[in-house]
PDB file of C-alpha atoms in Angstrom:
ATOM      1  CA  LEU A  16       0.000   0.000   0.000  1.00  0.00           C
ATOM      2  CA  ASP A  17       2.830   2.419   0.777  1.00  0.00           C
ATOM      3  CA  GLY A  18       4.267   1.864  -2.703  1.00  0.00           C
ATOM      4  CA  GLU A  19       0.917   2.171  -4.474  1.00  0.00           C
ATOM      5  CA  ARG A  20      -0.674   4.960  -2.434  1.00  0.00           C
ATOM      6  CA  ALA A  21      -0.382   7.740  -5.002  1.00  0.00           C
ATOM      7  CA  GLY A  22      -1.915   5.600  -7.730  1.00  0.00           C
ATOM      8  CA  LEU A  23      -4.740   4.388  -5.502  1.00  0.00           C
ATOM      9  CA  VAL A  24      -5.633   7.926  -4.402  1.00  0.00           C
ATOM     10  CA  ALA A  25      -5.616   8.989  -8.060  1.00  0.00           C
ATOM     11  CA  ALA A  26      -7.806   6.016  -8.999  1.00  0.00           C
ATOM     12  CA  VAL A  27     -10.462   7.083  -6.504  1.00  0.00           C
ATOM     13  CA  GLN A  28     -10.695  10.403  -8.313  1.00  0.00           C
ATOM     14  CA  TRP A  29     -11.965   8.522 -11.389  1.00  0.00           C
ATOM     15  CA  ALA A  30     -15.246   8.443  -9.466  1.00  0.00           C
ATOM     16  CA  GLY A  31     -16.052  11.609 -11.408  1.00  0.00           C
ATOM     17  CA  GLU A  32     -16.768   9.333 -14.384  1.00  0.00           C
ATOM     18  CA  GLU A  33     -20.064   7.521 -13.973  1.00  0.00           C
ATOM     19  CA  ARG A  34     -18.842   4.130 -15.190  1.00  0.00           C
ATOM     20  CA  TYR A  35     -16.122   4.018 -12.505  1.00  0.00           C
ATOM     21  CA  ALA A  36     -18.051   5.707  -9.703  1.00  0.00           C
ATOM     22  CA  ASP A  37     -19.229   2.616  -7.825  1.00  0.00           C
ATOM     23  CA  THR A  38     -15.805   0.960  -7.806  1.00  0.00           C
ATOM     24  CA  ALA A  39     -14.053   4.194  -6.875  1.00  0.00           C
ATOM     25  CA  VAL A  40     -16.388   4.775  -3.922  1.00  0.00           C
ATOM     26  CA  ARG A  41     -15.741   1.246  -2.649  1.00  0.00           C
ATOM     27  CA  LEU A  42     -11.990   1.732  -3.109  1.00  0.00           C
ATOM     28  CA  ALA A  43     -12.206   4.936  -1.074  1.00  0.00           C
ATOM     29  CA  ALA A  44     -13.835   3.017   1.779  1.00  0.00           C
ATOM     30  CA  CYS A  45     -11.049   0.412   1.651  1.00  0.00           C
ATOM     31  CA  LEU A  46      -8.346   3.087   1.790  1.00  0.00           C
ATOM     32  CA  ALA A  47      -9.853   5.011   4.716  1.00  0.00           C
ATOM     33  CA  VAL A  48      -8.316   2.952   7.534  1.00  0.00           C
ATOM     34  CA  TYR A  49      -4.915   2.702   5.805  1.00  0.00           C
ATOM     35  CA  LEU A  50      -4.736   6.465   5.273  1.00  0.00           C
ATOM     36  CA  GLU A  51      -5.762   7.001   8.896  1.00  0.00           C
ATOM     37  CA  TRP A  52      -3.008   4.698  10.181  1.00  0.00           C
ATOM     38  CA  ARG A  53      -0.422   6.388   7.979  1.00  0.00           C
ATOM     39  CA  ARG A  54      -1.686   9.815   9.106  1.00  0.00           C
ATOM     40  CA  SER A  55      -2.116  10.889   5.490  1.00  0.00           C
ATOM     41  CA  PHE A  56      -4.775  13.410   6.404  1.00  0.00           C
ATOM     42  CA  ASP A  57      -4.810  15.399   3.155  1.00  0.00           C
ATOM     43  CA  ASP A  58      -5.186  12.245   1.073  1.00  0.00           C
ATOM     44  CA  GLY A  59      -7.887  11.030   3.448  1.00  0.00           C
ATOM     45  CA  ILE A  60      -9.857  14.253   3.045  1.00  0.00           C
ATOM     46  CA  THR A  61      -9.459  14.188  -0.751  1.00  0.00           C
ATOM     47  CA  VAL A  62     -10.543  10.564  -1.078  1.00  0.00           C
ATOM     48  CA  ALA A  63     -13.545  10.976   1.228  1.00  0.00           C
ATOM     49  CA  ARG A  64     -14.785  14.105  -0.547  1.00  0.00           C
ATOM     50  CA  VAL A  65     -14.609  12.452  -3.947  1.00  0.00           C
ATOM     51  CA  ALA A  66     -16.474   9.410  -2.618  1.00  0.00           C
ATOM     52  CA  ARG A  67     -19.107  11.561  -0.929  1.00  0.00           C
ATOM     53  CA  GLU A  68     -19.843  13.506  -4.098  1.00  0.00           C
ATOM     54  CA  ALA A  69     -19.985  10.390  -6.274  1.00  0.00           C
ATOM     55  CA  ALA A  70     -22.303   8.573  -3.859  1.00  0.00           C
ATOM     56  CA  HIS A  71     -24.551  11.637  -3.643  1.00  0.00           C
ATOM     57  CA  ARG A  72     -24.824  11.864  -7.425  1.00  0.00           C
ATOM     58  CA  ALA A  73     -25.742   8.172  -7.564  1.00  0.00           C
ATOM     59  CA  GLY A  74     -28.374   8.571  -4.843  1.00  0.00           C
ATOM     60  CA  ASP A  75     -26.584   5.960  -2.718  1.00  0.00           C
ATOM     61  CA  HIS A  76     -27.309   7.393   0.709  1.00  0.00           C
ATOM     62  CA  HIS A  77     -25.690   4.523   2.580  1.00  0.00           C
ATOM     63  CA  ARG A  78     -22.319   4.932   0.865  1.00  0.00           C
ATOM     64  CA  GLU A  79     -22.674   8.697   1.100  1.00  0.00           C
ATOM     65  CA  ALA A  80     -23.034   8.320   4.870  1.00  0.00           C
ATOM     66  CA  GLY A  81     -19.899   6.142   4.917  1.00  0.00           C
ATOM     67  CA  ALA A  82     -17.987   8.789   2.983  1.00  0.00           C
ATOM     68  CA  TRP A  83     -19.150  11.511   5.385  1.00  0.00           C
ATOM     69  CA  THR A  84     -17.840   9.306   8.211  1.00  0.00           C
ATOM     70  CA  SER A  85     -14.417   8.890   6.585  1.00  0.00           C
ATOM     71  CA  LEU A  86     -14.301  12.625   5.896  1.00  0.00           C
ATOM     72  CA  GLY A  87     -15.156  13.449   9.503  1.00  0.00           C
ATOM     73  CA  ILE A  88     -12.411  11.171  10.828  1.00  0.00           C
ATOM     74  CA  ALA A  89      -9.797  12.712   8.505  1.00  0.00           C
ATOM     75  CA  LEU A  90     -10.923  16.258   9.340  1.00  0.00           C
ATOM     76  CA  LEU A  91     -10.709  15.563  13.080  1.00  0.00           C
ATOM     77  CA  GLN A  92      -7.192  14.178  12.722  1.00  0.00           C
ATOM     78  CA  ALA A  93      -6.230  17.269  10.750  1.00  0.00           C
ATOM     79  CA  GLY A  94      -7.447  19.453  13.623  1.00  0.00           C
ATOM     80  CA  ARG A  95     -10.513  20.786  11.789  1.00  0.00           C
ATOM     81  CA  VAL A  96     -12.830  19.983  14.664  1.00  0.00           C
ATOM     82  CA  GLY A  97     -15.880  22.064  13.743  1.00  0.00           C
ATOM     83  CA  GLU A  98     -15.981  20.582  10.242  1.00  0.00           C
ATOM     84  CA  ALA A  99     -15.612  17.095  11.729  1.00  0.00           C
ATOM     85  CA  VAL A 100     -18.638  17.659  13.988  1.00  0.00           C
ATOM     86  CA  ASP A 101     -20.661  18.749  10.963  1.00  0.00           C
ATOM     87  CA  ALA A 102     -19.533  15.735   8.896  1.00  0.00           C
ATOM     88  CA  HIS A 103     -20.404  13.189  11.578  1.00  0.00           C
ATOM     89  CA  THR A 104     -23.754  14.893  12.213  1.00  0.00           C
ATOM     90  CA  ARG A 105     -24.533  14.545   8.507  1.00  0.00           C
ATOM     91  CA  ALA A 106     -23.514  10.875   8.555  1.00  0.00           C
ATOM     92  CA  ARG A 107     -25.715  10.217  11.591  1.00  0.00           C
ATOM     93  CA  ASP A 108     -28.728  11.794   9.934  1.00  0.00           C
ATOM     94  CA  LEU A 109     -28.244   9.810   6.718  1.00  0.00           C
ATOM     95  CA  TYR A 110     -27.910   6.510   8.597  1.00  0.00           C
ATOM     96  CA  TRP A 111     -30.981   7.328  10.694  1.00  0.00           C
ATOM     97  CA  ALA A 112     -33.028   8.143   7.578  1.00  0.00           C
ATOM     98  CA  ALA A 113     -31.921   4.859   5.998  1.00  0.00           C
ATOM     99  CA  GLY A 114     -32.949   2.902   9.103  1.00  0.00           C
ATOM    100  CA  ASP A 115     -29.382   1.610   9.539  1.00  0.00           C
ATOM    101  CA  ARG A 116     -29.053   1.435  13.323  1.00  0.00           C
ATOM    102  CA  ASN A 117     -25.507   0.020  13.279  1.00  0.00           C
ATOM    103  CA  GLY A 118     -24.402   2.832  10.980  1.00  0.00           C
ATOM    104  CA  GLU A 119     -26.195   5.339  13.201  1.00  0.00           C
ATOM    105  CA  ALA A 120     -24.372   3.947  16.228  1.00  0.00           C
ATOM    106  CA  ASP A 121     -21.032   4.279  14.415  1.00  0.00           C
ATOM    107  CA  ALA A 122     -21.896   7.875  13.604  1.00  0.00           C
ATOM    108  CA  TRP A 123     -22.806   8.619  17.233  1.00  0.00           C
ATOM    109  CA  THR A 124     -19.407   7.186  18.254  1.00  0.00           C
ATOM    110  CA  ASN A 125     -17.489   9.377  15.821  1.00  0.00           C
ATOM    111  CA  LEU A 126     -19.620  12.408  16.627  1.00  0.00           C
ATOM    112  CA  GLY A 127     -18.856  11.892  20.299  1.00  0.00           C
ATOM    113  CA  ALA A 128     -15.117  11.915  19.581  1.00  0.00           C
ATOM    114  CA  ALA A 129     -15.427  15.165  17.634  1.00  0.00           C
ATOM    115  CA  LEU A 130     -17.599  16.774  20.326  1.00  0.00           C
ATOM    116  CA  GLN A 131     -15.023  15.837  22.938  1.00  0.00           C
ATOM    117  CA  GLU A 132     -12.273  17.546  20.926  1.00  0.00           C
ATOM    118  CA  ALA A 133     -14.547  20.600  20.690  1.00  0.00           C
ATOM    119  CA  ASP A 134     -14.720  20.605  24.536  1.00  0.00           C
ATOM    120  CA  ARG A 135     -18.439  19.829  24.395  1.00  0.00           C
ATOM    121  CA  VAL A 136     -17.856  17.068  26.939  1.00  0.00           C
ATOM    122  CA  GLY A 137     -21.405  16.632  28.210  1.00  0.00           C
ATOM    123  CA  GLU A 138     -22.663  16.167  24.660  1.00  0.00           C
ATOM    124  CA  ALA A 139     -19.818  13.716  24.007  1.00  0.00           C
ATOM    125  CA  VAL A 140     -20.814  11.570  27.005  1.00  0.00           C
ATOM    126  CA  ASP A 141     -24.412  11.547  25.737  1.00  0.00           C
ATOM    127  CA  ALA A 142     -23.322  10.600  22.197  1.00  0.00           C
ATOM    128  CA  HIS A 143     -21.160   7.684  23.350  1.00  0.00           C
ATOM    129  CA  THR A 144     -23.929   6.487  25.666  1.00  0.00           C
ATOM    130  CA  ARG A 145     -26.348   6.503  22.720  1.00  0.00           C
ATOM    131  CA  ALA A 146     -23.856   4.506  20.646  1.00  0.00           C
ATOM    132  CA  ARG A 147     -23.293   1.986  23.444  1.00  0.00           C
ATOM    133  CA  ASP A 148     -27.014   1.431  23.893  1.00  0.00           C
ATOM    134  CA  LEU A 149     -27.592   0.944  20.150  1.00  0.00           C
ATOM    135  CA  TYR A 150     -24.753  -1.597  19.877  1.00  0.00           C
ATOM    136  CA  ARG A 151     -25.984  -3.441  22.939  1.00  0.00           C
ATOM    137  CA  ALA A 152     -29.532  -3.601  21.549  1.00  0.00           C
ATOM    138  CA  ALA A 153     -28.118  -5.046  18.321  1.00  0.00           C
ATOM    139  CA  GLY A 154     -26.057  -7.620  20.221  1.00  0.00           C
ATOM    140  CA  ASP A 155     -22.832  -6.239  18.701  1.00  0.00           C
ATOM    141  CA  ARG A 156     -20.439  -6.800  21.579  1.00  0.00           C
ATOM    142  CA  HIS A 157     -17.349  -5.794  19.595  1.00  0.00           C
ATOM    143  CA  ARG A 158     -18.669  -2.353  18.721  1.00  0.00           C
ATOM    144  CA  GLU A 159     -20.096  -2.030  22.208  1.00  0.00           C
ATOM    145  CA  GLY A 160     -16.461  -2.253  23.313  1.00  0.00           C
ATOM    146  CA  ILE A 161     -15.610   0.671  21.029  1.00  0.00           C
ATOM    147  CA  ALA A 162     -18.399   2.720  22.588  1.00  0.00           C
ATOM    148  CA  TRP A 163     -17.260   1.872  26.138  1.00  0.00           C
ATOM    149  CA  ASN A 164     -13.697   2.890  25.237  1.00  0.00           C
ATOM    150  CA  ASN A 165     -14.737   6.253  23.867  1.00  0.00           C
ATOM    151  CA  LEU A 166     -17.207   6.804  26.698  1.00  0.00           C
ATOM    152  CA  GLY A 167     -14.315   6.289  29.106  1.00  0.00           C
ATOM    153  CA  LEU A 168     -12.325   9.027  27.369  1.00  0.00           C
ATOM    154  CA  ALA A 169     -15.222  11.465  27.669  1.00  0.00           C
ATOM    155  CA  LEU A 170     -15.851  10.553  31.308  1.00  0.00           C
ATOM    156  CA  ARG A 171     -12.193  11.121  32.146  1.00  0.00           C
ATOM    157  CA  LYS A 172     -12.249  14.519  30.468  1.00  0.00           C
ATOM    158  CA  ALA A 173     -15.381  15.319  32.494  1.00  0.00           C
ATOM    159  CA  GLY A 174     -13.457  14.538  35.690  1.00  0.00           C
ATOM    160  CA  ARG A 175     -15.267  11.242  36.298  1.00  0.00           C
ATOM    161  CA  ALA A 176     -12.128   9.098  36.434  1.00  0.00           C
ATOM    162  CA  GLU A 177     -13.480   6.249  38.579  1.00  0.00           C
ATOM    163  CA  GLU A 178     -16.276   5.711  36.049  1.00  0.00           C
ATOM    164  CA  ALA A 179     -13.669   5.878  33.281  1.00  0.00           C
ATOM    165  CA  VAL A 180     -11.688   3.033  34.901  1.00  0.00           C
ATOM    166  CA  ASP A 181     -14.805   0.864  34.740  1.00  0.00           C
ATOM    167  CA  ALA A 182     -15.562   1.893  31.146  1.00  0.00           C
ATOM    168  CA  HIS A 183     -12.057   1.091  29.865  1.00  0.00           C
ATOM    169  CA  THR A 184     -12.002  -2.207  31.757  1.00  0.00           C
ATOM    170  CA  ARG A 185     -15.264  -3.184  30.044  1.00  0.00           C
ATOM    171  CA  ALA A 186     -13.846  -2.123  26.669  1.00  0.00           C
ATOM    172  CA  ARG A 187     -10.679  -4.157  27.191  1.00  0.00           C
ATOM    173  CA  ASP A 188     -12.644  -7.277  28.092  1.00  0.00           C
ATOM    174  CA  LEU A 189     -15.013  -6.925  25.120  1.00  0.00           C
ATOM    175  CA  TYR A 190     -12.128  -6.395  22.685  1.00  0.00           C
ATOM    176  CA  ARG A 191     -10.336  -9.429  24.081  1.00  0.00           C
ATOM    177  CA  ALA A 192     -13.480 -11.564  23.733  1.00  0.00           C
ATOM    178  CA  ALA A 193     -13.806 -10.402  20.106  1.00  0.00           C
ATOM    179  CA  GLY A 194     -10.142 -11.184  19.353  1.00  0.00           C
ATOM    180  CA  ASP A 195      -9.405  -7.545  18.473  1.00  0.00           C
ATOM    181  CA  ARG A 196      -5.883  -7.337  19.828  1.00  0.00           C
ATOM    182  CA  HIS A 197      -5.027  -3.905  18.444  1.00  0.00           C
ATOM    183  CA  ARG A 198      -8.032  -2.238  20.055  1.00  0.00           C
ATOM    184  CA  GLU A 199      -7.378  -4.208  23.226  1.00  0.00           C
ATOM    185  CA  GLY A 200      -4.061  -2.368  23.335  1.00  0.00           C
ATOM    186  CA  THR A 201      -5.824   0.975  22.979  1.00  0.00           C
ATOM    187  CA  ALA A 202      -8.081   0.080  25.899  1.00  0.00           C
ATOM    188  CA  TRP A 203      -5.039  -0.856  28.016  1.00  0.00           C
ATOM    189  CA  ASN A 204      -3.528   2.579  27.293  1.00  0.00           C
ATOM    190  CA  ASN A 205      -6.702   4.409  28.196  1.00  0.00           C
ATOM    191  CA  LEU A 206      -7.174   2.287  31.310  1.00  0.00           C
ATOM    192  CA  GLY A 207      -3.642   3.234  32.328  1.00  0.00           C
ATOM    193  CA  ALA A 208      -4.461   6.926  31.977  1.00  0.00           C
ATOM    194  CA  ALA A 209      -7.606   6.564  34.086  1.00  0.00           C
ATOM    195  CA  LEU A 210      -5.747   4.565  36.743  1.00  0.00           C
ATOM    196  CA  ARG A 211      -3.038   7.219  36.917  1.00  0.00           C
ATOM    197  CA  GLN A 212      -5.694   9.900  37.316  1.00  0.00           C
ATOM    198  CA  VAL A 213      -7.119   8.143  40.399  1.00  0.00           C
ATOM    199  CA  GLY A 214      -3.657   7.614  41.878  1.00  0.00           C
ATOM    200  CA  ARG A 215      -3.184   3.912  41.082  1.00  0.00           C
ATOM    201  CA  VAL A 216       0.185   4.531  39.452  1.00  0.00           C
ATOM    202  CA  GLY A 217       1.641   1.016  39.760  1.00  0.00           C
ATOM    203  CA  GLU A 218      -1.371  -0.474  37.964  1.00  0.00           C
ATOM    204  CA  ALA A 219      -1.144   2.285  35.347  1.00  0.00           C
ATOM    205  CA  VAL A 220       2.481   1.357  34.558  1.00  0.00           C
ATOM    206  CA  GLU A 221       1.451  -2.290  34.084  1.00  0.00           C
ATOM    207  CA  ALA A 222      -1.409  -1.284  31.784  1.00  0.00           C
ATOM    208  CA  TYR A 223       0.860   0.888  29.619  1.00  0.00           C
ATOM    209  CA  GLY A 224       3.310  -1.996  29.356  1.00  0.00           C
ATOM    210  CA  LYS A 225       0.561  -4.263  27.998  1.00  0.00           C
ATOM    211  CA  ASP A 226      -0.358  -1.692  25.353  1.00  0.00           C
ATOM    212  CA  LEU A 227       3.247  -0.997  24.373  1.00  0.00           C
ATOM    213  CA  GLU A 228       3.795  -4.681  23.637  1.00  0.00           C
ATOM    214  CA  ILE A 229       0.747  -4.697  21.337  1.00  0.00           C
ATOM    215  CA  CYS A 230       1.701  -1.441  19.569  1.00  0.00           C
ATOM    216  CA  ARG A 231       5.125  -2.835  18.723  1.00  0.00           C
ATOM    217  CA  GLU A 232       3.562  -6.084  17.521  1.00  0.00           C
ATOM    218  CA  PHE A 233       1.416  -4.113  15.046  1.00  0.00           C
ATOM    219  CA  GLU A 234       4.132  -1.567  14.198  1.00  0.00           C
ATOM    220  CA  ASP A 235       1.731   1.122  15.393  1.00  0.00           C
ATOM    221  CA  TRP A 236       4.413   3.695  16.054  1.00  0.00           C
ATOM    222  CA  TYR A 237       2.073   6.602  16.752  1.00  0.00           C
ATOM    223  CA  GLY A 238       0.263   4.527  19.366  1.00  0.00           C
ATOM    224  CA  ALA A 239       3.612   3.470  20.807  1.00  0.00           C
ATOM    225  CA  GLY A 240       4.614   7.131  21.056  1.00  0.00           C
ATOM    226  CA  GLN A 241       1.430   8.009  22.943  1.00  0.00           C
ATOM    227  CA  THR A 242       1.841   5.094  25.312  1.00  0.00           C
ATOM    228  CA  LEU A 243       5.504   5.841  26.017  1.00  0.00           C
ATOM    229  CA  TYR A 244       4.617   9.478  26.663  1.00  0.00           C
ATOM    230  CA  ASN A 245       1.935   8.392  29.119  1.00  0.00           C
ATOM    231  CA  LEU A 246       4.307   5.909  30.734  1.00  0.00           C
ATOM    232  CA  ALA A 247       6.774   8.750  31.257  1.00  0.00           C
ATOM    233  CA  LEU A 248       4.054  10.738  33.035  1.00  0.00           C
ATOM    234  CA  ALA A 249       3.371   7.747  35.288  1.00  0.00           C
ATOM    235  CA  HIS A 250       7.075   7.430  36.153  1.00  0.00           C
ATOM    236  CA  GLU A 251       7.190  11.151  36.868  1.00  0.00           C
ATOM    237  CA  SER A 252       4.201  10.807  39.220  1.00  0.00           C
ATOM    238  CA  ALA A 253       6.085   8.026  41.019  1.00  0.00           C
ATOM    239  CA  HIS A 254       9.166  10.300  41.346  1.00  0.00           C
ATOM    240  CA  ARG A 255      11.317   8.270  38.930  1.00  0.00           C
ATOM    241  CA  PRO A 256      12.739  11.072  36.742  1.00  0.00           C
ATOM    242  CA  SER A 257      15.370   8.986  34.965  1.00  0.00           C
ATOM    243  CA  ASP A 258      12.765   6.401  33.899  1.00  0.00           C
ATOM    244  CA  ALA A 259      10.459   9.213  32.763  1.00  0.00           C
ATOM    245  CA  ARG A 260      13.215  10.807  30.666  1.00  0.00           C
ATOM    246  CA  ALA A 261      14.063   7.482  29.005  1.00  0.00           C
ATOM    247  CA  CYS A 262      10.403   6.938  28.073  1.00  0.00           C
ATOM    248  CA  TRP A 263      10.059  10.453  26.647  1.00  0.00           C
ATOM    249  CA  LEU A 264      13.101   9.913  24.438  1.00  0.00           C
ATOM    250  CA  GLN A 265      11.692   6.576  23.252  1.00  0.00           C
ATOM    251  CA  ALA A 266       8.373   8.312  22.594  1.00  0.00           C
ATOM    252  CA  ALA A 267      10.160  10.890  20.436  1.00  0.00           C
ATOM    253  CA  ASP A 268      11.744   8.099  18.366  1.00  0.00           C
ATOM    254  CA  ALA A 269       8.379   6.346  17.925  1.00  0.00           C
ATOM    255  CA  TYR A 270       6.659   9.585  16.891  1.00  0.00           C
ATOM    256  CA  THR A 271       9.428  10.238  14.371  1.00  0.00           C
ATOM    257  CA  ARG A 272       8.816   6.803  12.817  1.00  0.00           C
ATOM    258  CA  ALA A 273       5.090   7.669  12.686  1.00  0.00           C
ATOM    259  CA  ASN A 274       5.715  10.930  10.772  1.00  0.00           C
ATOM    260  CA  ALA A 275       4.475  12.998  13.715  1.00  0.00           C
ATOM    261  CA  PRO A 276       7.182  15.667  14.121  1.00  0.00           C
ATOM    262  CA  THR A 277       5.156  17.955  16.400  1.00  0.00           C
ATOM    263  CA  GLU A 278       4.590  15.187  18.921  1.00  0.00           C
ATOM    264  CA  ALA A 279       8.232  14.092  18.622  1.00  0.00           C
ATOM    265  CA  THR A 280       9.401  17.595  19.479  1.00  0.00           C
ATOM    266  CA  GLN A 281       7.028  17.762  22.437  1.00  0.00           C
ATOM    267  CA  ALA A 282       8.388  14.462  23.769  1.00  0.00           C
ATOM    268  CA  ARG A 283      11.988  15.657  23.426  1.00  0.00           C
ATOM    269  CA  ASN A 284      11.131  18.892  25.212  1.00  0.00           C
ATOM    270  CA  SER A 285       9.495  16.871  27.976  1.00  0.00           C
ATOM    271  CA  ALA A 286      12.663  14.817  28.329  1.00  0.00           C
ATOM    272  CA  ASP A 287      14.466  18.071  29.160  1.00  0.00           C
ATOM    273  CA  ARG A 288      11.681  19.367  31.343  1.00  0.00           C
ATOM    274  CA  THR A 289       8.068  18.340  31.838  1.00  0.00           C
ATOM    275  CA  ASN A 290       5.660  19.674  29.252  1.00  0.00           C
ATOM    276  CA  LYS A 291       2.580  17.598  29.814  1.00  0.00           C
ATOM    277  CA  GLY A 292       0.536  16.707  26.752  1.00  0.00           C
ATOM    278  CA  PRO A 293      -2.625  14.778  26.032  1.00  0.00           C
ATOM    279  CA  ASP A 294      -2.834  11.233  27.332  1.00  0.00           C
ATOM    280  CA  ARG A 295      -5.700  10.002  25.169  1.00  0.00           C
ATOM    281  CA  ARG A 296      -6.165   7.407  22.533  1.00  0.00           C
ATOM    282  CA  GLY A 297      -9.573   7.014  21.057  1.00  0.00           C
ATOM    283  CA  GLY A 298     -10.823   4.985  18.114  1.00  0.00           C
ATOM    284  CA  THR A 299     -13.806   3.909  16.180  1.00  0.00           C
TER     285      THR A 299
END
């Protein structure tokens, strides 16, 4: 995929021609997760917009909703939070109109993440609760785990850390039951952050270690950078400055491998002196 990315992104843009539109829209959906992992935000926005317009022209509201979702995720990662809220709201409405409750639940999940970034924390908690309830009603335990994970993030931001510990524990267990090892790692990281917030630092260090092992297994270097940064904060809380500095330097290396220079610089600065950053990892 790395070698063929430019050609694949260009191929999606053939969706402007009617005879290729359906295939191009489906290709865009396939590329969305890859572009997200590689943090290719501009390509992600381009691909999603092309797919959205092609699906709209074809009257395919379901695929249009999927394209709005991909667009919202890429916009949020690019820091365009207000536009991301609008995109996920549009996706939610399209899924609701189509009677697709699983799609609606996905949209509530992504909308909650965008609302949280917009500091609309109460609305984010409500959105993730709606998603959780829809997944549970559908018997989709895997996606229920996603909703619990994101609900935990919103609860922690709302200062409800004890509830967040429970939410991330539930997410971890549901991911493990579903065999989703990568998301299990994300839940371990978020559980570690919640544990640190309630003063259970030793357990937090163990949780971060579990996630770091999984990130390295998947070559998820951005996730590894976040986890190492959080582990450094835990060591700092436990008055282990040399361990904290070592983790910050390792975080900087991981962020560099993930093409995240801003985060790498922040980690290096923290190695010299504490400059606390975000300790979150969400997901859909």
